[in-house]
Amino acid sequence: MTQRISKYQRFKMMNPIIQFFKFIYLSIKIMMVVAGGHGGTRKVN
């Protein structure tokens, strides 16, 4: 249990950074797909 908890804590500490980079990567990918597919720079929420 102690190993599991420490691993979970380590995962929680690293999670925000991973989520941040994942969000940037996905947003850039989506923006490129949208710009390439529609040929425009309009943002749709």
Coordinates of N, CA, C and O in Angstrom, one line a residue, residues 26-42:
L26 N -2.4 19.1 -28.0 CA -3.7 18.9 -28.6 C -4.2 20.1 -29.2 O -4.8 20.1 -30.3
S27 N -4.1 21.3 -28.5 CA -4.6 22.5 -29.1 C -3.9 22.9 -30.4 O -4.6 23.3 -31.3
I28 N -2.6 22.7 -30.4 CA -1.9 23.0 -31.6 C -2.3 22.1 -32.8 O -2.5 22.5 -33.9
K29 N -2.5 20.8 -32.4 CA -2.9 19.9 -33.4 C -4.3 20.2 -34.0 O -4.5 20.2 -35.2
I30 N -5.2 20.5 -33.1 CA -6.6 20.9 -33.5 C -6.5 22.2 -34.3 O -7.2 22.3 -35.3
M31 N -5.8 23.1 -33.9 CA -5.7 24.4 -34.6 C -5.1 24.2 -36.0 O -5.6 24.7 -37.0
M32 N -4.1 23.3 -36.1 CA -3.6 23.0 -37.4 C -4.6 22.3 -38.3 O -4.7 22.6 -39.5
V33 N -5.3 21.3 -37.7 CA -6.3 20.6 -38.5 C -7.4 21.5 -38.9 O -7.8 21.5 -40.1
V34 N -7.9 22.4 -38.0 CA -8.9 23.3 -38.4 C -8.5 24.3 -39.5 O -9.1 24.6 -40.4
A35 N -7.3 24.8 -39.3 CA -6.7 25.8 -40.3 C -6.5 25.1 -41.6 O -6.8 25.7 -42.6
G36 N -6.0 23.9 -41.6 CA -5.8 23.2 -42.8 C -7.1 22.7 -43.5 O -7.2 22.8 -44.7
G37 N -8.0 22.3 -42.7 CA -9.3 21.8 -43.2 C -10.2 22.9 -43.8 O -10.8 22.8 -44.8
H38 N -10.3 24.0 -43.0 CA -11.2 25.1 -43.4 C -10.5 26.2 -44.1 O -11.1 27.1 -44.6
G39 N -9.1 26.2 -43.9 CA -8.4 27.3 -44.6 C -8.7 28.7 -44.0 O -8.6 29.7 -44.7
G40 N -9.0 28.7 -42.7 CA -9.3 30.0 -42.1 C -8.7 30.1 -40.7 O -8.2 29.1 -40.2
T41 N -8.7 31.3 -40.1 CA -8.1 31.4 -38.8 C -9.2 31.8 -37.8 O -8.9 32.3 -36.7
R42 N -10.5 31.5 -38.1 CA -11.6 31.8 -37.2 C -11.6 30.8 -36.1 O -11.5 29.6 -36.3

